C-alpha positions as MATLAB code, in Angstrom:
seq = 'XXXXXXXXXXXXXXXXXXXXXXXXXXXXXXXXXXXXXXXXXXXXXXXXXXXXXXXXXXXXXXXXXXXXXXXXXXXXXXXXXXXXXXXXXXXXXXXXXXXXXXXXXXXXXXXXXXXXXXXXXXXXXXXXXXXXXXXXXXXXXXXXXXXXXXXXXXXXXXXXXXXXXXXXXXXXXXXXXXXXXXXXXXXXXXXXXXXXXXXXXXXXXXXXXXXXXXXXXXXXXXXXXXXXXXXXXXXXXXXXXXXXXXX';
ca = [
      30.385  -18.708  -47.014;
      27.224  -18.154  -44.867;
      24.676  -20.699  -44.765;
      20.717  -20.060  -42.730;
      18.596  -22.679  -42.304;
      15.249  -21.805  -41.334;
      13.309  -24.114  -39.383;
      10.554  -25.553  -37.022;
      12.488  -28.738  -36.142;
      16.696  -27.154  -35.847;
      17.926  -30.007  -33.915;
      17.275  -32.160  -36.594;
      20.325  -30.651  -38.523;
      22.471  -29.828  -35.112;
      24.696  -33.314  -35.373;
      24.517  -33.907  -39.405;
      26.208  -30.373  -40.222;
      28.426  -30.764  -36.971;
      30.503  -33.663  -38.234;
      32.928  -34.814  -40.848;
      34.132  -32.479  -43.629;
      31.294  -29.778  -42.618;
      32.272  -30.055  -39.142;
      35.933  -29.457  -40.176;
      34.797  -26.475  -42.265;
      32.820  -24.929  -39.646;
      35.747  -25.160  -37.209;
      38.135  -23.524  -39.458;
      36.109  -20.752  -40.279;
      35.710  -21.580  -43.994;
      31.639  -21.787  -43.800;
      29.674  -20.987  -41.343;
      25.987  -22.813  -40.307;
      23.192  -20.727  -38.378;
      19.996  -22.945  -37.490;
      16.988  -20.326  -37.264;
      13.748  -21.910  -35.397;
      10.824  -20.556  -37.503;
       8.986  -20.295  -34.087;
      11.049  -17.202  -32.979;
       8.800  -14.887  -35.351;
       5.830  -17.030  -34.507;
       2.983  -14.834  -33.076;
       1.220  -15.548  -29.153;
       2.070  -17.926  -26.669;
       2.012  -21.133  -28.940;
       3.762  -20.016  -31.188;
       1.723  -21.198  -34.451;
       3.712  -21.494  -37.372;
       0.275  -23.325  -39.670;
      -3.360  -23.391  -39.904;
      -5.931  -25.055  -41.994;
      -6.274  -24.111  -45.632;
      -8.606  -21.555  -46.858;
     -10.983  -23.996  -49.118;
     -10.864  -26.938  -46.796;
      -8.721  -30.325  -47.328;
      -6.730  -32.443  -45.230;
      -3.626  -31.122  -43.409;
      -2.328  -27.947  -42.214;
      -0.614  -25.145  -44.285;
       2.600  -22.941  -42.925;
       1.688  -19.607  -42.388;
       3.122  -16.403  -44.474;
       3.768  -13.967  -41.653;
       6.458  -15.656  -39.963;
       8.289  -16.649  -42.681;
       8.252  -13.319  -43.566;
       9.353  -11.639  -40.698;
      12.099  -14.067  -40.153;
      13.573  -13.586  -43.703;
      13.647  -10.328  -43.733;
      15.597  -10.449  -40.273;
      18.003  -12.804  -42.081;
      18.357  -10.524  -44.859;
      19.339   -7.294  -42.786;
      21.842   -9.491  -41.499;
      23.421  -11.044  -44.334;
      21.717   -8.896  -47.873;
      23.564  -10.710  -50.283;
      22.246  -14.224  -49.183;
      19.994  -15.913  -51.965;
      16.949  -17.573  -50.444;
      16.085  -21.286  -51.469;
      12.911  -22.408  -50.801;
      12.890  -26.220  -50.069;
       9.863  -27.600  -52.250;
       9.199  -30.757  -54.173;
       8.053  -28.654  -56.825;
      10.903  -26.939  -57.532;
      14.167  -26.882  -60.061;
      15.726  -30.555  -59.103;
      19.084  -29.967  -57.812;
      22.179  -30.731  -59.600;
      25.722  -30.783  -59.513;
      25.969  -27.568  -61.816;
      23.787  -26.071  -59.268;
      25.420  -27.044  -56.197;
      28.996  -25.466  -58.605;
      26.737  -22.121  -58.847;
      25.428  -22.039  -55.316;
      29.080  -22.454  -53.840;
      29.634  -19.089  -55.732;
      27.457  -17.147  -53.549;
      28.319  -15.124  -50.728;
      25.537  -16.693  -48.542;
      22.158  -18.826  -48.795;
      19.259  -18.966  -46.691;
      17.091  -22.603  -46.715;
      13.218  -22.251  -46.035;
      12.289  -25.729  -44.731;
       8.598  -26.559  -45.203;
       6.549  -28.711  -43.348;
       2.833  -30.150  -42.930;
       0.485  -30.108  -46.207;
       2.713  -27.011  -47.517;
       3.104  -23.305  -47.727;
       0.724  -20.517  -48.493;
       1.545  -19.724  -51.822;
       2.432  -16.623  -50.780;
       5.627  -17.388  -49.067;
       7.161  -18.409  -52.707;
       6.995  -14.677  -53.099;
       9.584  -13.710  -50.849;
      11.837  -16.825  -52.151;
      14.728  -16.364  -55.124;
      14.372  -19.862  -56.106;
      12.989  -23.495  -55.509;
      15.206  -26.463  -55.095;
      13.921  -29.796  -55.284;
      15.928  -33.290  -54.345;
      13.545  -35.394  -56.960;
      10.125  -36.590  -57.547;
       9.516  -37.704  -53.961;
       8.019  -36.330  -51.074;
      10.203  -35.998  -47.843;
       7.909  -35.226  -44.250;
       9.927  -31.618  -44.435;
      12.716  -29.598  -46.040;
      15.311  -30.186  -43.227;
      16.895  -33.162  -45.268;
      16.762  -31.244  -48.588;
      18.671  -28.336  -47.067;
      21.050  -30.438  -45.639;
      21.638  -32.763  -48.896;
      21.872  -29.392  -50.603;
      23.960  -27.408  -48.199;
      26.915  -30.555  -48.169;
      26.812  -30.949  -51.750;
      27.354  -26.852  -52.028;
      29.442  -26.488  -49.449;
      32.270  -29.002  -50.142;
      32.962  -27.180  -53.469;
      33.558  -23.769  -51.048;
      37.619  -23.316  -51.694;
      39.275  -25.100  -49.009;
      36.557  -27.008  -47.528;
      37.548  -30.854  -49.317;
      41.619  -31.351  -48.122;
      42.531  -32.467  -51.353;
      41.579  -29.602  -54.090;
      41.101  -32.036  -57.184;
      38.997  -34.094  -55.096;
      35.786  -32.463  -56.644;
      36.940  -31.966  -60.095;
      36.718  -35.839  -60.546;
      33.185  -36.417  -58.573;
      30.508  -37.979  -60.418;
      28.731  -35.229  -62.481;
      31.686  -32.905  -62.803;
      32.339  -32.933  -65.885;
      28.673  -34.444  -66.867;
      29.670  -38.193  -66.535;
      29.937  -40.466  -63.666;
      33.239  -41.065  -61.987;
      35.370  -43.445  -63.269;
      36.014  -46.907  -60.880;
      37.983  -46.416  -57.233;
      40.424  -48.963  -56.074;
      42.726  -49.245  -53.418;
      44.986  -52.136  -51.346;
      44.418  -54.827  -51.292;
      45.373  -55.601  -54.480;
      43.799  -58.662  -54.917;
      40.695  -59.618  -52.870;
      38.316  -62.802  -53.436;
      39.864  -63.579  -56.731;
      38.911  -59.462  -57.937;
      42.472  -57.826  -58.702;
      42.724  -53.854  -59.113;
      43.821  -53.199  -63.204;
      47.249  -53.442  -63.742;
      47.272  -49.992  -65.285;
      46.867  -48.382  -62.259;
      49.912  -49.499  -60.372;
      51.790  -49.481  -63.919;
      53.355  -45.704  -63.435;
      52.178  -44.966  -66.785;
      49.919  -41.178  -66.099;
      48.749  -40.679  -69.735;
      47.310  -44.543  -69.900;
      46.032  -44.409  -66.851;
      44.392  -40.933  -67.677;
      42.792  -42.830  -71.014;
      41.380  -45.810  -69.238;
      39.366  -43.527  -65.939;
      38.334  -41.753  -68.991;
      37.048  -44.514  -71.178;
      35.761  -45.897  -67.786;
      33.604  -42.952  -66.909;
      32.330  -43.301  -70.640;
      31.540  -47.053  -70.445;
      30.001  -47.042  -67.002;
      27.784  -43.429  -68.098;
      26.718  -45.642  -70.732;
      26.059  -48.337  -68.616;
      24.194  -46.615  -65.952;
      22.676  -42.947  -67.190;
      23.073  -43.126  -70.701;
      20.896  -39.759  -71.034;
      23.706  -38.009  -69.026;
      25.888  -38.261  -72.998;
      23.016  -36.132  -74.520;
      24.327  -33.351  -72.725;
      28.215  -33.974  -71.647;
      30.566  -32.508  -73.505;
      32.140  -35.166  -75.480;
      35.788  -34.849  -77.789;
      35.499  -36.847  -80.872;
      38.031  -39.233  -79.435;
      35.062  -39.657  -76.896;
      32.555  -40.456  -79.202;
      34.427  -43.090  -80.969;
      35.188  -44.738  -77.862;
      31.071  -44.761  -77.252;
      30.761  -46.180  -80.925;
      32.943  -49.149  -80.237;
      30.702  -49.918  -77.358;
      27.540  -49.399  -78.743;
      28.896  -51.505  -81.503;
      29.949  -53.844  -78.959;
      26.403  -54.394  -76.852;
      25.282  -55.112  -80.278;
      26.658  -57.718  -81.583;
      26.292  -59.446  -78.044;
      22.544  -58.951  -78.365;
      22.328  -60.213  -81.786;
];
């Protein structure tokens, strides 16, 4: 899988998307990661990539023609890339869409800066991506949030191939509790089921797990998971539970 990253600032992603499991992935061919400085198909000796907004305000806004011209470089090279436009305005990323993104052949990140882009330049975009209801200095960190969480679902790219399937979000829950040795450590021992052998109760309790700490933590995540009736009765008993502690 292809990913572009178009930029003003590339060495701010050279050493985050060099190391670790990307690293890894890069080096065996599985993705691959092209930095683009947005300055290339900047026009006259400074290379100006923003000016002041039409209408006045604070700030400066990035201009239209070089993104332009630089995307539809990328394109010629790589057609079937989809082009996200980094924007706190935009769809907030999820897991589901990092599952969907890892699907396509290639994606090209637009990485805003200053006050923000001429409206225009949404145009030429196939979608907006948004980390959450902040406001980062630029999009380099939102690409590269959004490129990991894509890329490690890329077949091959994670060493173990269930790793992902388990991840918080997965299946609409969050992950169920991690131990390893020591077993015991400052009086907190790991639950005997998971060193008891036993697959199918150890399968029940990560399950019931992921259900008690979803409730615990992002209840609003049940509205939406998909839940067996054995699920749901579980979730009563806990409900029914917090209840009578609260009474």
């Amino acid at each position: 899988m292809q990913f572009d990253i178009l930029t003003i600032f590339p060495a701010m992603l050279e050493s985050p998307l060099s190391a670790s499991i990307i690293g890894k992935a890069i080096d065996k061919g599985l993705i691959s990661v092209n930095l683009h400085n947005l300055r290339d198909w900047a026009e006259g000796r400074h290379q100006v990539t923003d000016d002041t907004p039409y209408g006045g305000g604070d700030g400066m806004v990035m201009k239209v023609e070089p993104v332009a011209r630089a995307l539809d470089d990328l394109k010629r090279q790589s057609p079937q890339s989809r082009i996200l436009l980094m924007s706190p305005q935009g769809k907030t990323f999820q897991q589901a869409d990092a599952a969907r993104l890892s699907r396509e052949p290639g994606l090209i990140f637009v990485c805003g800066r200053y006050e923000g882009y001429d409206e225009r330049i949404r145009t030429l975009v196939d979608e907006e991506l948004s980390l959450g209801d902040f406001v980062l200095t630029g999009g380099e960190l939102a690409a590269a949030v959004i490129l990991d969480a894509t890329a490690r679902l890329v077949p091959g790219v994670l060493g173990a191939a269930g790793s992902a399937l388990t991840d918080s979000f997965s299946d609409g829950l969050l992950e169920y509790p991690q131990y390893t040795r020591p077993v015991e450590f400052n009086g907190l021992r790991v639950p005997e089921v998971l060193a008891s052998g036993n697959h199918q109760a150890i399968a029940t309790w990560r399950r019931r797990e992921q259900l008690r700490r979803t409730l615990e933590r992002r209840p609003e995540l049940l509205e939406t998971a998909p839940l067996t009736d054995e699920d749901r009765r579980y979730l009563a008993e806990l409900r029914g539970a917090s209840a009578n502690r609260d009474q």
